[in-house]
mmCIF file of C-alpha atoms in Angstrom:
data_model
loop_
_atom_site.group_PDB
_atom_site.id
_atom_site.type_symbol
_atom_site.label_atom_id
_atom_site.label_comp_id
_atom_site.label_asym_id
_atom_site.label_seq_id
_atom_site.Cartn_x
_atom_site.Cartn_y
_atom_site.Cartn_z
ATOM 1 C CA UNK A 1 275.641 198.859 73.248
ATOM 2 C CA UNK A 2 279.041 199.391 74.219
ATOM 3 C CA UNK A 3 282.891 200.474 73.381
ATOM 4 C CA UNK A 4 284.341 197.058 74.392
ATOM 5 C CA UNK A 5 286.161 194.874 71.574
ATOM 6 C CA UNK A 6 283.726 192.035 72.486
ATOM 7 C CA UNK A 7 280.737 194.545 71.917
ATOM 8 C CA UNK A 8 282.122 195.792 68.842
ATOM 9 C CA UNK A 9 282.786 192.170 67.351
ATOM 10 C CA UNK A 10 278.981 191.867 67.633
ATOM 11 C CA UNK A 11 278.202 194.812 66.076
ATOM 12 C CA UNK A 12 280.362 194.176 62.911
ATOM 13 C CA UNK A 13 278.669 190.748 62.629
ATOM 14 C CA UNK A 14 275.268 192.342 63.159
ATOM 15 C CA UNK A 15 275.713 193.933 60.246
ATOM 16 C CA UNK A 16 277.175 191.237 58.058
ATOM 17 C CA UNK A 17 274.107 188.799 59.343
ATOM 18 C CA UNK A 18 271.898 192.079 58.179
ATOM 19 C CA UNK A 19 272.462 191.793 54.836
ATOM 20 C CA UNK A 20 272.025 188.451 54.004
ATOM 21 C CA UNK A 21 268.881 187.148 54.437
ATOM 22 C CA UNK A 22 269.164 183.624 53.411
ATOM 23 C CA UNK A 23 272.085 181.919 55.518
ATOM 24 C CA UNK A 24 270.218 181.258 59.080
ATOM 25 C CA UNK A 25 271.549 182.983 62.509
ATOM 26 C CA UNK A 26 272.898 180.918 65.570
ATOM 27 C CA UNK A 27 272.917 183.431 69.027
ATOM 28 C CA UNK A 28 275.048 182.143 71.314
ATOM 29 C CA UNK A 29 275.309 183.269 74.819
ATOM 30 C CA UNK A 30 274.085 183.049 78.613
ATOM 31 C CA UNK A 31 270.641 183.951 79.848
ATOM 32 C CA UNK A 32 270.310 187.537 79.825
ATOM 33 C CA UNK A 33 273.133 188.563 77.235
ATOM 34 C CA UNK A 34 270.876 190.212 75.007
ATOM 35 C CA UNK A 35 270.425 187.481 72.223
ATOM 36 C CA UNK A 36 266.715 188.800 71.666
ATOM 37 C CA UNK A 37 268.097 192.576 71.150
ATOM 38 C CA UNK A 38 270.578 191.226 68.694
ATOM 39 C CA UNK A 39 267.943 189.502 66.730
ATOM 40 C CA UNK A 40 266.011 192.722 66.873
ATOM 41 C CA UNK A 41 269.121 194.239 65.522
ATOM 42 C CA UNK A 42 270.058 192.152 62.972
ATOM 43 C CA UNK A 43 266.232 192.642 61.573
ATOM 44 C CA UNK A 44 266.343 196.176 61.539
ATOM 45 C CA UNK A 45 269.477 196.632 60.297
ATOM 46 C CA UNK A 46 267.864 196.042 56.831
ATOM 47 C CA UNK A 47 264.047 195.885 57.543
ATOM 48 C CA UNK A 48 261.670 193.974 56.075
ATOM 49 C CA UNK A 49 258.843 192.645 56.991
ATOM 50 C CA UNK A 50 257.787 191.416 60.622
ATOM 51 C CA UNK A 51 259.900 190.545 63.118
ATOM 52 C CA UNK A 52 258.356 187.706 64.874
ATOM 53 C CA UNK A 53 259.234 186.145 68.183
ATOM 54 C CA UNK A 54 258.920 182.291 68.950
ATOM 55 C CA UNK A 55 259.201 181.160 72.338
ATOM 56 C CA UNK A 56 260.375 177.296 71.588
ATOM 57 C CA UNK A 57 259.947 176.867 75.843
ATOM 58 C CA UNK A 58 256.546 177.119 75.077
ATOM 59 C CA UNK A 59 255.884 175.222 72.325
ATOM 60 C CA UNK A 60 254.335 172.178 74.512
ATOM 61 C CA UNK A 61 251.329 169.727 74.272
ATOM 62 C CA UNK A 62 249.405 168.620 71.255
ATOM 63 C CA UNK A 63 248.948 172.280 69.404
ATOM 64 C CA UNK A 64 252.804 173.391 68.892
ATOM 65 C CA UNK A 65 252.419 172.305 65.436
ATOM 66 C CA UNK A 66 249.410 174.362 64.696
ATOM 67 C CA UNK A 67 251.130 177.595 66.714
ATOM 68 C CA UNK A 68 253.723 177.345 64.564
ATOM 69 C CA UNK A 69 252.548 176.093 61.292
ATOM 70 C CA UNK A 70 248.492 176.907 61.542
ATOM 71 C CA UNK A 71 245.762 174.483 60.912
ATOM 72 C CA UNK A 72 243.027 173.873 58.306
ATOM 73 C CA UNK A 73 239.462 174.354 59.227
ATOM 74 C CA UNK A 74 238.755 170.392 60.454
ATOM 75 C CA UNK A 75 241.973 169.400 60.664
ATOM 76 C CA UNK A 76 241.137 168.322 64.573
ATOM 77 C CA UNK A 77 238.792 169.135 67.075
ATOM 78 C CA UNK A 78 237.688 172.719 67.682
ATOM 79 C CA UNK A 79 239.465 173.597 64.426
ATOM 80 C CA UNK A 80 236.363 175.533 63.206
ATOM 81 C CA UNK A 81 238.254 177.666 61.155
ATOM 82 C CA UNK A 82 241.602 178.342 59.019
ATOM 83 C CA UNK A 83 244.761 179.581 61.481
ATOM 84 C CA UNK A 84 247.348 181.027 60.083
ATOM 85 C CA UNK A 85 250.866 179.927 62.281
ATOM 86 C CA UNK A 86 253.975 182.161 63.423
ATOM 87 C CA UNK A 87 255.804 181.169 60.818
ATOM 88 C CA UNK A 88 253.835 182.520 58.192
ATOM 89 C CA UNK A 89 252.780 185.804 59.679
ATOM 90 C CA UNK A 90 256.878 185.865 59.353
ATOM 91 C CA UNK A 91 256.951 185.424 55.716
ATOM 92 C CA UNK A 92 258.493 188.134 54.378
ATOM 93 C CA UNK A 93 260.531 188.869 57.390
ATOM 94 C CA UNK A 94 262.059 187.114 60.332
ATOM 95 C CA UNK A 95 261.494 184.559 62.368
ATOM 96 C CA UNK A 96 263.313 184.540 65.685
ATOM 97 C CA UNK A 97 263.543 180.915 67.401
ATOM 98 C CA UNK A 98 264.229 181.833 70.986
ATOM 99 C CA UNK A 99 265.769 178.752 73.016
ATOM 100 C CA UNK A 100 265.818 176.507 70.189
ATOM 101 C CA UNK A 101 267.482 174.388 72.323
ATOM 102 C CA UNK A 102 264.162 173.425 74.374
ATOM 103 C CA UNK A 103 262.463 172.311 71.111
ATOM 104 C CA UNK A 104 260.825 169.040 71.285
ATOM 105 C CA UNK A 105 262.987 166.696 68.609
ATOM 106 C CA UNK A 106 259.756 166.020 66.430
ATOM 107 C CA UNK A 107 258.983 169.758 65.791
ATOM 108 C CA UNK A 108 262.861 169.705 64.699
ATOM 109 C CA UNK A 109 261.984 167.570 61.970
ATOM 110 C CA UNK A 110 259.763 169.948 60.448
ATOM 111 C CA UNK A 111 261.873 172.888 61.351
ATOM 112 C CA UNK A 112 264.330 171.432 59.629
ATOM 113 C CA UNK A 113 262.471 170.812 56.580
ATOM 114 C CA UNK A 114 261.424 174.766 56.483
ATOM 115 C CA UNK A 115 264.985 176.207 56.620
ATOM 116 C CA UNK A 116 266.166 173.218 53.463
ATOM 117 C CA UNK A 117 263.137 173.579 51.439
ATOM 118 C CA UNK A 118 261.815 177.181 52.640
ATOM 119 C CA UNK A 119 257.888 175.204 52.942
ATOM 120 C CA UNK A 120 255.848 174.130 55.406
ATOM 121 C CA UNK A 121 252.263 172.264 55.476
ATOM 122 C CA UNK A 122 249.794 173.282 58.209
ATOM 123 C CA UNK A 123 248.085 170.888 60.122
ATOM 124 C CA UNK A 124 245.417 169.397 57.939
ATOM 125 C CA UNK A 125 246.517 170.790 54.559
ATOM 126 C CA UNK A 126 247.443 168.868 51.624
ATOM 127 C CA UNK A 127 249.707 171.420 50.093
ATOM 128 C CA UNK A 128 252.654 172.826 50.675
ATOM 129 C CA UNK A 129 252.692 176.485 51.299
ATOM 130 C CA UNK A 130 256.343 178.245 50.149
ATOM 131 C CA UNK A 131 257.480 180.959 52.375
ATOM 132 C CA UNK A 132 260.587 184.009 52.117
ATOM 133 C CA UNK A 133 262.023 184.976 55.507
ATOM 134 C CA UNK A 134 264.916 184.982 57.637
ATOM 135 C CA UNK A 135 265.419 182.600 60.798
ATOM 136 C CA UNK A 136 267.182 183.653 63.537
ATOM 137 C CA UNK A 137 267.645 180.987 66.530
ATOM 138 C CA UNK A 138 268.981 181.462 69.569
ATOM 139 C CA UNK A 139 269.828 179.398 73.122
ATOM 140 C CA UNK A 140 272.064 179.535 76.046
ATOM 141 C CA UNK A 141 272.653 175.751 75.924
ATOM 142 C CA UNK A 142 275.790 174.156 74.385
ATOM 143 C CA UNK A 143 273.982 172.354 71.507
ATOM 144 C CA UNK A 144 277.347 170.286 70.867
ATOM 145 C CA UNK A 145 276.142 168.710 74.003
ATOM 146 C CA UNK A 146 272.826 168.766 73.505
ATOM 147 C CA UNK A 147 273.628 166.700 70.494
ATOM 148 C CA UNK A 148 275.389 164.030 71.850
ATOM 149 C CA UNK A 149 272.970 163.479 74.328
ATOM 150 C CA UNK A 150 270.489 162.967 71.528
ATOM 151 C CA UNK A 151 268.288 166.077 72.611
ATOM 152 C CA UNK A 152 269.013 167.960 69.610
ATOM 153 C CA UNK A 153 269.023 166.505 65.384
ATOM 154 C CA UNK A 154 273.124 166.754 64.204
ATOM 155 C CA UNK A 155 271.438 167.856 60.852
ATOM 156 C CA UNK A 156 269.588 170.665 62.266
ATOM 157 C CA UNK A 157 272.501 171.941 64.424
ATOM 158 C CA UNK A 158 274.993 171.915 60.721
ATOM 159 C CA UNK A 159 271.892 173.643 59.104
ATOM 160 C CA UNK A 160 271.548 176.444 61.659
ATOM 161 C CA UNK A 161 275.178 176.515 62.651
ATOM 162 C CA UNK A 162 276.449 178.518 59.528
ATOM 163 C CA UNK A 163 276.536 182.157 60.881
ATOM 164 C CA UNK A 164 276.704 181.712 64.711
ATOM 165 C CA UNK A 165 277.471 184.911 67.106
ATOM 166 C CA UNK A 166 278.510 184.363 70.639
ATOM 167 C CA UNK A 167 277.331 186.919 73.209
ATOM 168 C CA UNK A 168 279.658 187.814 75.571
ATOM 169 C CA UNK A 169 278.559 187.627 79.354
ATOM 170 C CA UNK A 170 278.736 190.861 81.201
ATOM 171 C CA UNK A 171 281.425 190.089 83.884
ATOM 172 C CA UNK A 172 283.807 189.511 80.177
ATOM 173 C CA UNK A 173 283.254 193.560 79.698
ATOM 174 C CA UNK A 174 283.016 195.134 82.502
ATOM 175 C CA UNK A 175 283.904 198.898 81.319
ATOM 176 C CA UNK A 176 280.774 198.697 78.955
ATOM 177 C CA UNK A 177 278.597 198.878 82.492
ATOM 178 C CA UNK A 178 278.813 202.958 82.989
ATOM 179 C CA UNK A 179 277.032 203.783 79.303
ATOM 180 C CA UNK A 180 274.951 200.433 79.943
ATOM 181 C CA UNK A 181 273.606 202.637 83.153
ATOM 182 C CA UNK A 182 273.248 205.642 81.065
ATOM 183 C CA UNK A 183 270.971 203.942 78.543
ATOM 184 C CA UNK A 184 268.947 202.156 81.111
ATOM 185 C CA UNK A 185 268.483 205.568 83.028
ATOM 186 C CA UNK A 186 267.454 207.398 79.999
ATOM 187 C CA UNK A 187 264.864 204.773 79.062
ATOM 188 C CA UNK A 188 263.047 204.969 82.831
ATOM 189 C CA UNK A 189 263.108 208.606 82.332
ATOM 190 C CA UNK A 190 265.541 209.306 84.693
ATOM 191 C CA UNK A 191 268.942 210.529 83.202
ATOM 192 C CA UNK A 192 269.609 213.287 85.720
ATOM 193 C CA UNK A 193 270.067 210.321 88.301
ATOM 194 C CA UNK A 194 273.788 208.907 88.429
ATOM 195 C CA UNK A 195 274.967 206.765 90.827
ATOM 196 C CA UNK A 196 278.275 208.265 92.746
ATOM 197 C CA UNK A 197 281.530 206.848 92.110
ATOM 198 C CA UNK A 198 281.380 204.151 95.226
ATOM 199 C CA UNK A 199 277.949 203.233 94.059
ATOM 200 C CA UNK A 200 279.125 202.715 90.289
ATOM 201 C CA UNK A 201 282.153 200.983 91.628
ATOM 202 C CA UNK A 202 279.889 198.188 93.426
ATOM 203 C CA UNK A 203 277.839 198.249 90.571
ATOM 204 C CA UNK A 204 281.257 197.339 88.151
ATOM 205 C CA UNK A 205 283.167 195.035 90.480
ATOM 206 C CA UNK A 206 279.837 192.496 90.815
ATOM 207 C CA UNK A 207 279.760 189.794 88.160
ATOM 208 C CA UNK A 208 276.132 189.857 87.378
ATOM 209 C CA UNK A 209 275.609 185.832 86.920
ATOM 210 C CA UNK A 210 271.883 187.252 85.145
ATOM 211 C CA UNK A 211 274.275 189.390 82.957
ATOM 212 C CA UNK A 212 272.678 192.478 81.093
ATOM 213 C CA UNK A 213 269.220 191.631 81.978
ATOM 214 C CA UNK A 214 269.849 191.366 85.587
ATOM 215 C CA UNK A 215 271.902 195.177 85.413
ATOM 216 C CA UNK A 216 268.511 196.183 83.384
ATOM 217 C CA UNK A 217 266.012 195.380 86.695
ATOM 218 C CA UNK A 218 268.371 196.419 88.542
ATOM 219 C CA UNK A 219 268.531 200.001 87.535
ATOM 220 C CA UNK A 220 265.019 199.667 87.183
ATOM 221 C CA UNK A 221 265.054 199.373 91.192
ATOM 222 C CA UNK A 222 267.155 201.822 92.463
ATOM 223 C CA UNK A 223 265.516 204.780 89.605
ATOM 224 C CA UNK A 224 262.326 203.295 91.069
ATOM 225 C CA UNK A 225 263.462 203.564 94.879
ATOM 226 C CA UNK A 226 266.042 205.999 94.674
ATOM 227 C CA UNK A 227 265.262 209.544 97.069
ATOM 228 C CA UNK A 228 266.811 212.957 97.858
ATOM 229 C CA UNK A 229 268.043 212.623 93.897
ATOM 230 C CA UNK A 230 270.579 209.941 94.705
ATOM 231 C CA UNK A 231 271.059 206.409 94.581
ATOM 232 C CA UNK A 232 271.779 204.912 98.027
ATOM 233 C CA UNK A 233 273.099 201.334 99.301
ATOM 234 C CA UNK A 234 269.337 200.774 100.514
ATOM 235 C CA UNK A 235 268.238 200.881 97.099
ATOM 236 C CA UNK A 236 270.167 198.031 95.495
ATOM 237 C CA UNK A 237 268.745 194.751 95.134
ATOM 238 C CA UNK A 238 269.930 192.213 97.943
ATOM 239 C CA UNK A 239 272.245 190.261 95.510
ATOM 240 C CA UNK A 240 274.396 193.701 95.400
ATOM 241 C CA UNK A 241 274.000 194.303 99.289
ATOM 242 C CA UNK A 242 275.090 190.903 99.905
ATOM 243 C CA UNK A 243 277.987 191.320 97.374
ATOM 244 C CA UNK A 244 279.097 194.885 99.422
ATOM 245 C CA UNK A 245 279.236 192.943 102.673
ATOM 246 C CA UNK A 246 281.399 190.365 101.319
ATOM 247 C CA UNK A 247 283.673 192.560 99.769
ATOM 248 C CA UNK A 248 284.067 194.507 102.992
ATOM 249 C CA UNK A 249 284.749 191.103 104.918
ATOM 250 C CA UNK A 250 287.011 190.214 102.186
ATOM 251 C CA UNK A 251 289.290 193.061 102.038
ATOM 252 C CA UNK A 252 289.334 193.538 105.728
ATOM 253 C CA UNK A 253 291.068 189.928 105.735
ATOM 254 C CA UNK A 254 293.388 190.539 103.059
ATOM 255 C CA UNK A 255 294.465 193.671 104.570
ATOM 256 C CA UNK A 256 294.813 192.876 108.328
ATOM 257 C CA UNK A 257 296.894 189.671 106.881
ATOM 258 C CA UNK A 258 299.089 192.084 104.927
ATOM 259 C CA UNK A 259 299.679 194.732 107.958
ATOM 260 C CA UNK A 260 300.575 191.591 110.202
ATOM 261 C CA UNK A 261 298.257 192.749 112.655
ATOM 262 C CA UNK A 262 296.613 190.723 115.715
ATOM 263 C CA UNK A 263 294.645 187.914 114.040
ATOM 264 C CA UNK A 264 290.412 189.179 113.824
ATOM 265 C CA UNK A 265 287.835 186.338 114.100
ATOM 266 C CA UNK A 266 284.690 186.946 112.096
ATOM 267 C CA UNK A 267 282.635 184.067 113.767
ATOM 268 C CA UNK A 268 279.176 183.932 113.470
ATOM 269 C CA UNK A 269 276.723 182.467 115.987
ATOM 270 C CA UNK A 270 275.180 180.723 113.335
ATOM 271 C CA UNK A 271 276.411 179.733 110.166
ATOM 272 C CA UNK A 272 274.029 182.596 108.244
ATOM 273 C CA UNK A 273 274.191 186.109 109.354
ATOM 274 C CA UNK A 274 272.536 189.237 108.157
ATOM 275 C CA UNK A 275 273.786 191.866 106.028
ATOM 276 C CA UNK A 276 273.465 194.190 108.671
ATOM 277 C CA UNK A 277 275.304 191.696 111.282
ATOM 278 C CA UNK A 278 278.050 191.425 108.430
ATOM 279 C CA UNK A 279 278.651 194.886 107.796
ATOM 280 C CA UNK A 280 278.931 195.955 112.078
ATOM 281 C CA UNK A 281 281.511 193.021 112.453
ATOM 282 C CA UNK A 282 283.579 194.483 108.787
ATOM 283 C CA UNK A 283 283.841 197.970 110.386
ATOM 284 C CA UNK A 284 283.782 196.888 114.804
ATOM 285 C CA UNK A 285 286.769 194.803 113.241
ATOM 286 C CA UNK A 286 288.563 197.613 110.791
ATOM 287 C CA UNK A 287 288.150 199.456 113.700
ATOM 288 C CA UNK A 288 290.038 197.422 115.913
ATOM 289 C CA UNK A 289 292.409 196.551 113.387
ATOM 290 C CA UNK A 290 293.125 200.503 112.723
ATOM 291 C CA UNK A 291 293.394 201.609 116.914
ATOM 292 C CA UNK A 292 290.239 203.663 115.893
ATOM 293 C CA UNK A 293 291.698 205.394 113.011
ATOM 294 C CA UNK A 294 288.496 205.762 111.217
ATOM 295 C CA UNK A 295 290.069 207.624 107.813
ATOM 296 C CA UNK A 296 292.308 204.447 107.375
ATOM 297 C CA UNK A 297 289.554 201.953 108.831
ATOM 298 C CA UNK A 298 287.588 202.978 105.486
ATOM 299 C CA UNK A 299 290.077 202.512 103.017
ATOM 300 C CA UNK A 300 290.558 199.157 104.565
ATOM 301 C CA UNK A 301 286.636 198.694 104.129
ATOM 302 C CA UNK A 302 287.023 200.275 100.655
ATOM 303 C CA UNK A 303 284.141 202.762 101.623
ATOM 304 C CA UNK A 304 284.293 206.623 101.743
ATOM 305 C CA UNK A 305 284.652 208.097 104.965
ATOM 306 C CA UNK A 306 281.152 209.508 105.421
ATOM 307 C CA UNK A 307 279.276 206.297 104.618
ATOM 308 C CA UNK A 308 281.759 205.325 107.537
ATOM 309 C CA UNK A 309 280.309 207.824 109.677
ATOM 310 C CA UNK A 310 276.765 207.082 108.814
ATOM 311 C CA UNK A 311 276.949 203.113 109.162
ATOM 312 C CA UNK A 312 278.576 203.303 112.771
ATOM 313 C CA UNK A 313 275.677 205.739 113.457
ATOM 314 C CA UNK A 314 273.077 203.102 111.942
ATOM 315 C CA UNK A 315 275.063 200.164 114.230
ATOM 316 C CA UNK A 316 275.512 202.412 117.217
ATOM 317 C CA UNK A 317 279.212 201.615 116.851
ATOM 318 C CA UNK A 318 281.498 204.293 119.433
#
């Protein structure tokens, strides 16, 4: 979702990956770019079949092998009776390798052998069992890495790096962040709520390291939190609040510099101070800086002049 060049890149590729079901699909991308939304996509976008998830993080201990291929009825211990794996209840559709990067190396081996020879053999069986379905696979490592430090097969990497589509991270396209809002709104059943325009301009100017997934919970906060109808600075997670008092440190610097003004020392007792302790020393100092001039002591804070008004009410600043 999104009007950005970046966004519509994927798209276009979405739709190329769509129709072909037999080259496999490399996402590329941070944590919390969406790679599991484009796999989604690129399943719908001609359905068939199941779409079946496959956490490879999870895939530990003696049983990956049966959870992904199934077992026969004997085939070890408590095996009382035929298990079908994930990768069969995917035949006929897709199977989506999430972090295929964590995958131990000998389950790699057999991956390997299923995307070649499109079989696998559960655990136990003699046969081979032939299967028809797409593979996705997706991590936020850098497998050329990965690689050379023998944590990942060379062959398996060529074999799966045929079609690969790098997710952008969010700080990369910024302007997609208002109708990423929208959406997330709409979906928690709130689309009358909109942040105002200093609100959506915090929410635009912070990187988001956790990229859209981290925008997602966020939203999911502040439509949670939010009262009177309106987003306040109260609601936002504390990653955002401590972002906002930053900022307002940071500009307040830059802009006494500029107006050659009396240096301002911003010197904590201790080397940590609160959010509230940052924000009273951003506007005693903008004050200062400004002879009192509170209209120009906010646009040196880049804050409106009623939340100026409010916060020196909430700090008792005069």
């Amino acid at each position: 979702m999104g009007r950005s060049a970046q966004i519509a890149a994927v798209r276009r590729l979405i739709d190329k990956a769509g129709r072909n079901r037999q080259l496999p699909v490399l996402l590329l991308g941070e944590t919390g770019t969406g790679k599991e939304v484009v796999a989604r996509a690129i399943h719908h976008a001609h359905p068939r079949g199941q779409f079946v998830p496959i956490d490879c993080g999870s895939l530990v201990g003696t049983l990956m092998e049966s959870e992904l291929f199934g077992h026969v009825r004997g085939a070890f211990s408590g095996a009382n009776n035929d298990k079908k794996g994930l990768v069969e209840l995917a035949d006929g559709g897709t199977a989506f390798f999430d972090e295929i990067g964590d995958l131990p190396l000998e389950m790699q081996v057999k991956l390997l052998r299923l995307l070649q020879e499109r079989e696998f053999r559960a655990v136990g069986a003699l046969q081979w069992h032939k299967v028809d379905l797409r593979v996705i696979a997706a991590t936020h490592r850098d497998l050329n890495v990965e690689v050379a430090a023998g944590r990942f097969r060379q062959d398996l990497f060529y074999r799966l790096n045929v079609f690969a589509i790098r997710l952008p991270p969010l700080r990369d396209h910024k302007e997609d962040i208002p109708l990423l809002i929208d959406h997330f709104l709409d979906a928690d059943g709130a689309p009358g709520l909109q942040p105002g325009r200093e609100i959506l301009d915090i929410l635009v100017s912070y990187d988001w390291p956790g990229n859209v997934r981290e925008l997602k919970h966020c939203i999911d906060r502040m439509a949670a939190l939010h009262s009177e109808g309106a987003i306040e600075m109260a609601d936002m997670p504390s990653a955002l609040r401590n972002h906002v008092a930053a900022s307002s440190i940071g500009r307040l610097s830059v802009s006494v510099a500029a107006a050659d003004l009396p240096t301002v020392h911003l010197a904590p007792r201790s080397p940590v101070i609160s959010i509230a302790q940052g924000q009273k020393q951003a506007i005693s100092a903008a004050l200062a800086a400004t002879g009192g001039e509170r209209l120009e002591a906010a646009r040196l804070l880049g804050i409106g002049r009623t939340t100026l008004y409010r916060k020196m009410k909430q700090y008792g600043i005069d």
